[in-house]
Amino acid sequence: MIHPTALVDEEVRLGANVTIGPWSQLSGDIVVGDNTVIGSNCIISGPTIFGNDNIIHPFTSIGTDPQDKKFKGTDESRLVIGDRNIIREYSSINRGTEHGGGITRVGNDNLVMAYCHIAHDCQIGNNIVFSNNTTLAGHVIVGDHVILGGFTGIHQFCHLGEGCFSAISSIITKDIPPYITVKGNPAIPRCINKIGLQRRGHSQEEMNSLRKCFRILYLQSNSLEKAIQKIDSEIDKHKVVQKFRDFVTESDRGIAR
């Protein structure tokens, strides 16, 4: 189901039941999975791979060259998008760069609202919400079940842990541990993401343990080393606590505090 005004290169490989709307242009080495819908006036460049059941709204720009001065056009550069993603109007996603691993990757079941940007070499997990005008610089890693409020900006090389939440207009310049809510410019941790944890079925006991972790790390003036020692000795070893603790100790960029 390709509209007669759409321009689709011969090398583009389309799955079953793919729809391409008016005036869209697909050029280069592109694979489009089954049941994917591409709206009108979309620009999609390769090498790019889409999984199945994606919905691409009008005026998106996907798989275009990285906005990186080191990119020479001959680098290994790909974009890989999983299944069941919704990408809304005027959003853009760039391919990777050779020095950044060569691949920008988007997982499954993500909602990318209007005017968002995902830059080169970002690694995006699953079940994430990018609210309107969220902007990711290059090399950002976003864990599963993250929710980013509108106009959130994320500095390059930041890592956002699973299940964290940013308030509107947050500017994130450091790593954010799992299950934490941040706000401000620069964004600083405010509390655990209680609503997100409840929605995902975590127990009250798990949330209480995470609150204790938060107090130890952020409210008791402990050094990072001392905070980790107290978490190890005082907090029950729930899986969410272990994820929180491991993220903090393994952060290369340093966590927001």
PDB file of C-alpha atoms in Angstrom, residues 24-192:
ATOM      1  CA  SER A  24       7.219  10.228   1.790  1.00  0.00           C
ATOM      2  CA  GLN A  25      10.722   9.348   0.626  1.00  0.00           C
ATOM      3  CA  LEU A  26      12.631   6.165   1.506  1.00  0.00           C
ATOM      4  CA  SER A  27      16.192   6.059   0.203  1.00  0.00           C
ATOM      5  CA  GLY A  28      19.103   3.704   0.738  1.00  0.00           C
ATOM      6  CA  ASP A  29      19.405   0.356   2.482  1.00  0.00           C
ATOM      7  CA  ILE A  30      16.143   0.217   4.449  1.00  0.00           C
ATOM      8  CA  VAL A  31      14.188  -2.727   5.838  1.00  0.00           C
ATOM      9  CA  VAL A  32      10.597  -2.106   6.941  1.00  0.00           C
ATOM     10  CA  GLY A  33       8.941  -4.822   9.016  1.00  0.00           C
ATOM     11  CA  ASP A  34       5.421  -6.214   8.676  1.00  0.00           C
ATOM     12  CA  ASN A  35       2.359  -4.058   9.383  1.00  0.00           C
ATOM     13  CA  THR A  36       4.379  -0.855   9.724  1.00  0.00           C
ATOM     14  CA  VAL A  37       2.605   2.383   8.819  1.00  0.00           C
ATOM     15  CA  ILE A  38       4.625   5.323   7.500  1.00  0.00           C
ATOM     16  CA  GLY A  39       2.634   8.533   7.223  1.00  0.00           C
ATOM     17  CA  SER A  40       2.888  11.363   4.732  1.00  0.00           C
ATOM     18  CA  ASN A  41       5.936  13.568   4.135  1.00  0.00           C
ATOM     19  CA  CYS A  42       8.357  11.330   6.040  1.00  0.00           C
ATOM     20  CA  ILE A  43      12.061  11.275   5.150  1.00  0.00           C
ATOM     21  CA  ILE A  44      13.720   7.936   5.915  1.00  0.00           C
ATOM     22  CA  SER A  45      17.330   7.186   4.985  1.00  0.00           C
ATOM     23  CA  GLY A  46      19.408   4.059   5.303  1.00  0.00           C
ATOM     24  CA  PRO A  47      21.022   1.972   6.496  1.00  0.00           C
ATOM     25  CA  THR A  48      17.935   1.690   8.716  1.00  0.00           C
ATOM     26  CA  ILE A  49      15.981  -1.340   9.959  1.00  0.00           C
ATOM     27  CA  PHE A  50      12.428  -1.213  11.309  1.00  0.00           C
ATOM     28  CA  GLY A  51      10.839  -4.131  13.112  1.00  0.00           C
ATOM     29  CA  ASN A  52       7.130  -4.945  12.933  1.00  0.00           C
ATOM     30  CA  ASP A  53       4.007  -2.938  13.770  1.00  0.00           C
ATOM     31  CA  ASN A  54       5.624   0.493  14.004  1.00  0.00           C
ATOM     32  CA  ILE A  55       3.595   3.662  13.386  1.00  0.00           C
ATOM     33  CA  ILE A  56       5.508   6.617  11.925  1.00  0.00           C
ATOM     34  CA  HIS A  57       3.558   9.867  11.843  1.00  0.00           C
ATOM     35  CA  PRO A  58       3.930  12.633   9.221  1.00  0.00           C
ATOM     36  CA  PHE A  59       6.950  14.914   8.859  1.00  0.00           C
ATOM     37  CA  THR A  60       9.403  12.695  10.706  1.00  0.00           C
ATOM     38  CA  SER A  61      13.079  12.449   9.747  1.00  0.00           C
ATOM     39  CA  ILE A  62      14.518   9.019  10.505  1.00  0.00           C
ATOM     40  CA  GLY A  63      17.892   7.458   9.747  1.00  0.00           C
ATOM     41  CA  THR A  64      19.504  10.669   8.552  1.00  0.00           C
ATOM     42  CA  ASP A  65      23.212  11.465   8.952  1.00  0.00           C
ATOM     43  CA  PRO A  66      24.551  12.071  12.481  1.00  0.00           C
ATOM     44  CA  GLN A  67      24.964  15.678  13.574  1.00  0.00           C
ATOM     45  CA  ASP A  68      28.609  15.070  14.405  1.00  0.00           C
ATOM     46  CA  LYS A  69      31.528  16.999  12.885  1.00  0.00           C
ATOM     47  CA  LYS A  70      33.672  13.852  12.988  1.00  0.00           C
ATOM     48  CA  PHE A  71      31.243  11.996  10.721  1.00  0.00           C
ATOM     49  CA  LYS A  72      32.739  11.776   7.220  1.00  0.00           C
ATOM     50  CA  GLY A  73      29.937   9.998   5.375  1.00  0.00           C
ATOM     51  CA  THR A  74      31.972   6.832   4.865  1.00  0.00           C
ATOM     52  CA  ASP A  75      31.746   5.602   8.480  1.00  0.00           C
ATOM     53  CA  GLU A  76      29.796   2.528   9.507  1.00  0.00           C
ATOM     54  CA  SER A  77      26.470   4.099  10.410  1.00  0.00           C
ATOM     55  CA  ARG A  78      23.131   2.387  11.089  1.00  0.00           C
ATOM     56  CA  LEU A  79      19.822   2.830  12.843  1.00  0.00           C
ATOM     57  CA  VAL A  80      17.937  -0.157  14.250  1.00  0.00           C
ATOM     58  CA  ILE A  81      14.361   0.275  15.491  1.00  0.00           C
ATOM     59  CA  GLY A  82      12.420  -2.550  17.139  1.00  0.00           C
ATOM     60  CA  ASP A  83       8.711  -3.394  17.192  1.00  0.00           C
ATOM     61  CA  ARG A  84       5.506  -1.515  18.076  1.00  0.00           C
ATOM     62  CA  ASN A  85       7.041   1.927  18.412  1.00  0.00           C
ATOM     63  CA  ILE A  86       5.007   5.093  17.818  1.00  0.00           C
ATOM     64  CA  ILE A  87       6.982   8.054  16.481  1.00  0.00           C
ATOM     65  CA  ARG A  88       4.975  11.257  16.320  1.00  0.00           C
ATOM     66  CA  GLU A  89       5.152  14.322  14.081  1.00  0.00           C
ATOM     67  CA  TYR A  90       8.388  16.231  13.428  1.00  0.00           C
ATOM     68  CA  SER A  91      10.572  13.876  15.451  1.00  0.00           C
ATOM     69  CA  SER A  92      14.064  12.957  14.250  1.00  0.00           C
ATOM     70  CA  ILE A  93      16.353   9.989  14.882  1.00  0.00           C
ATOM     71  CA  ASN A  94      19.933   9.922  13.540  1.00  0.00           C
ATOM     72  CA  ARG A  95      22.108   6.947  12.640  1.00  0.00           C
ATOM     73  CA  GLY A  96      25.204   6.031  14.645  1.00  0.00           C
ATOM     74  CA  THR A  97      28.848   6.958  14.153  1.00  0.00           C
ATOM     75  CA  GLU A  98      31.836   4.691  13.767  1.00  0.00           C
ATOM     76  CA  HIS A  99      33.625   6.010  16.870  1.00  0.00           C
ATOM     77  CA  GLY A 100      30.402   5.566  18.874  1.00  0.00           C
ATOM     78  CA  GLY A 101      29.830   1.935  17.895  1.00  0.00           C
ATOM     79  CA  GLY A 102      28.127   2.571  14.557  1.00  0.00           C
ATOM     80  CA  ILE A 103      24.531   1.983  15.655  1.00  0.00           C
ATOM     81  CA  THR A 104      21.731   4.051  17.098  1.00  0.00           C
ATOM     82  CA  ARG A 105      19.287   1.577  18.601  1.00  0.00           C
ATOM     83  CA  VAL A 106      15.630   1.969  19.648  1.00  0.00           C
ATOM     84  CA  GLY A 107      13.917  -0.964  21.378  1.00  0.00           C
ATOM     85  CA  ASN A 108      10.253  -1.964  21.501  1.00  0.00           C
ATOM     86  CA  ASP A 109       6.950  -0.391  22.579  1.00  0.00           C
ATOM     87  CA  ASN A 110       8.242   3.164  22.898  1.00  0.00           C
ATOM     88  CA  LEU A 111       6.213   6.345  22.464  1.00  0.00           C
ATOM     89  CA  VAL A 112       8.173   9.224  20.944  1.00  0.00           C
ATOM     90  CA  MET A 113       5.921  12.267  21.039  1.00  0.00           C
ATOM     91  CA  ALA A 114       6.072  15.267  18.688  1.00  0.00           C
ATOM     92  CA  TYR A 115       9.265  17.265  18.093  1.00  0.00           C
ATOM     93  CA  CYS A 116      11.588  14.857  19.893  1.00  0.00           C
ATOM     94  CA  HIS A 117      15.184  14.234  18.822  1.00  0.00           C
ATOM     95  CA  ILE A 118      17.279  11.097  19.402  1.00  0.00           C
ATOM     96  CA  ALA A 119      20.862  11.742  18.340  1.00  0.00           C
ATOM     97  CA  HIS A 120      23.616   9.467  17.046  1.00  0.00           C
ATOM     98  CA  ASP A 121      24.719   6.395  18.988  1.00  0.00           C
ATOM     99  CA  CYS A 122      21.891   6.557  21.551  1.00  0.00           C
ATOM    100  CA  GLN A 123      20.795   3.220  23.004  1.00  0.00           C
ATOM    101  CA  ILE A 124      17.089   3.267  23.847  1.00  0.00           C
ATOM    102  CA  GLY A 125      15.372   0.473  25.776  1.00  0.00           C
ATOM    103  CA  ASN A 126      11.729  -0.586  25.880  1.00  0.00           C
ATOM    104  CA  ASN A 127       8.418   0.891  27.090  1.00  0.00           C
ATOM    105  CA  ILE A 128       9.782   4.440  27.293  1.00  0.00           C
ATOM    106  CA  VAL A 129       7.779   7.660  26.950  1.00  0.00           C
ATOM    107  CA  PHE A 130       9.505  10.652  25.373  1.00  0.00           C
ATOM    108  CA  SER A 131       7.161  13.579  25.970  1.00  0.00           C
ATOM    109  CA  ASN A 132       7.014  16.450  23.496  1.00  0.00           C
ATOM    110  CA  ASN A 133      10.282  18.223  22.667  1.00  0.00           C
ATOM    111  CA  THR A 134      12.498  15.804  24.570  1.00  0.00           C
ATOM    112  CA  THR A 135      16.037  16.041  23.172  1.00  0.00           C
ATOM    113  CA  LEU A 136      18.825  13.495  23.563  1.00  0.00           C
ATOM    114  CA  ALA A 137      22.397  14.357  22.629  1.00  0.00           C
ATOM    115  CA  GLY A 138      24.692  11.647  21.302  1.00  0.00           C
ATOM    116  CA  HIS A 139      25.688   8.460  23.130  1.00  0.00           C
ATOM    117  CA  VAL A 140      22.828   8.618  25.660  1.00  0.00           C
ATOM    118  CA  ILE A 141      21.601   5.331  27.179  1.00  0.00           C
ATOM    119  CA  VAL A 142      17.982   5.154  28.372  1.00  0.00           C
ATOM    120  CA  GLY A 143      16.807   2.137  30.377  1.00  0.00           C
ATOM    121  CA  ASP A 144      13.421   0.429  30.197  1.00  0.00           C
ATOM    122  CA  HIS A 145      10.237   2.077  31.518  1.00  0.00           C
ATOM    123  CA  VAL A 146      11.715   5.583  31.716  1.00  0.00           C
ATOM    124  CA  ILE A 147       9.328   8.556  31.371  1.00  0.00           C
ATOM    125  CA  LEU A 148      10.781  11.883  30.234  1.00  0.00           C
ATOM    126  CA  GLY A 149       8.701  15.002  30.760  1.00  0.00           C
ATOM    127  CA  GLY A 150       8.221  17.581  28.026  1.00  0.00           C
ATOM    128  CA  PHE A 151      11.246  19.698  27.046  1.00  0.00           C
ATOM    129  CA  THR A 152      13.677  17.429  28.883  1.00  0.00           C
ATOM    130  CA  GLY A 153      17.220  17.863  27.576  1.00  0.00           C
ATOM    131  CA  ILE A 154      19.872  15.183  28.109  1.00  0.00           C
ATOM    132  CA  HIS A 155      23.620  15.818  27.824  1.00  0.00           C
ATOM    133  CA  GLN A 156      25.742  13.479  25.732  1.00  0.00           C
ATOM    134  CA  PHE A 157      27.032  10.267  27.344  1.00  0.00           C
ATOM    135  CA  CYS A 158      24.446  10.325  30.143  1.00  0.00           C
ATOM    136  CA  HIS A 159      22.892   7.062  31.318  1.00  0.00           C
ATOM    137  CA  LEU A 160      19.314   6.981  32.629  1.00  0.00           C
ATOM    138  CA  GLY A 161      18.532   3.970  34.770  1.00  0.00           C
ATOM    139  CA  GLU A 162      15.454   1.792  34.514  1.00  0.00           C
ATOM    140  CA  GLY A 163      12.177   3.318  35.648  1.00  0.00           C
ATOM    141  CA  CYS A 164      13.398   6.846  36.341  1.00  0.00           C
ATOM    142  CA  PHE A 165      11.278   9.934  35.670  1.00  0.00           C
ATOM    143  CA  SER A 166      12.103  13.519  34.679  1.00  0.00           C
ATOM    144  CA  ALA A 167       9.831  16.477  35.338  1.00  0.00           C
ATOM    145  CA  ILE A 168       9.049  19.034  32.646  1.00  0.00           C
ATOM    146  CA  SER A 169      12.012  21.084  31.371  1.00  0.00           C
ATOM    147  CA  SER A 170      14.599  19.033  33.261  1.00  0.00           C
ATOM    148  CA  ILE A 171      18.191  19.398  32.034  1.00  0.00           C
ATOM    149  CA  ILE A 172      20.057  16.184  32.746  1.00  0.00           C
ATOM    150  CA  THR A 173      23.857  16.407  32.828  1.00  0.00           C
ATOM    151  CA  LYS A 174      24.737  13.383  34.987  1.00  0.00           C
ATOM    152  CA  ASP A 175      23.664   9.740  35.222  1.00  0.00           C
ATOM    153  CA  ILE A 176      20.290   9.136  36.892  1.00  0.00           C
ATOM    154  CA  PRO A 177      19.976   5.974  39.025  1.00  0.00           C
ATOM    155  CA  PRO A 178      17.036   3.609  38.501  1.00  0.00           C
ATOM    156  CA  TYR A 179      13.605   4.455  39.946  1.00  0.00           C
ATOM    157  CA  ILE A 180      14.473   8.087  40.760  1.00  0.00           C
ATOM    158  CA  THR A 181      12.477  11.237  39.946  1.00  0.00           C
ATOM    159  CA  VAL A 182      14.520  14.298  38.931  1.00  0.00           C
ATOM    160  CA  LYS A 183      13.686  17.908  38.132  1.00  0.00           C
ATOM    161  CA  GLY A 184      15.402  21.230  37.581  1.00  0.00           C
ATOM    162  CA  ASN A 185      18.286  22.758  35.639  1.00  0.00           C
ATOM    163  CA  PRO A 186      20.535  20.993  36.258  1.00  0.00           C
ATOM    164  CA  ALA A 187      18.240  18.142  37.231  1.00  0.00           C
ATOM    165  CA  ILE A 188      18.664  16.803  40.749  1.00  0.00           C
ATOM    166  CA  PRO A 189      16.968  13.834  42.430  1.00  0.00           C
ATOM    167  CA  ARG A 190      13.792  14.634  44.388  1.00  0.00           C
ATOM    168  CA  CYS A 191      12.312  11.273  45.428  1.00  0.00           C
ATOM    169  CA  ILE A 192      11.734   7.741  44.196  1.00  0.00           C
TER     170      ILE A 192
END
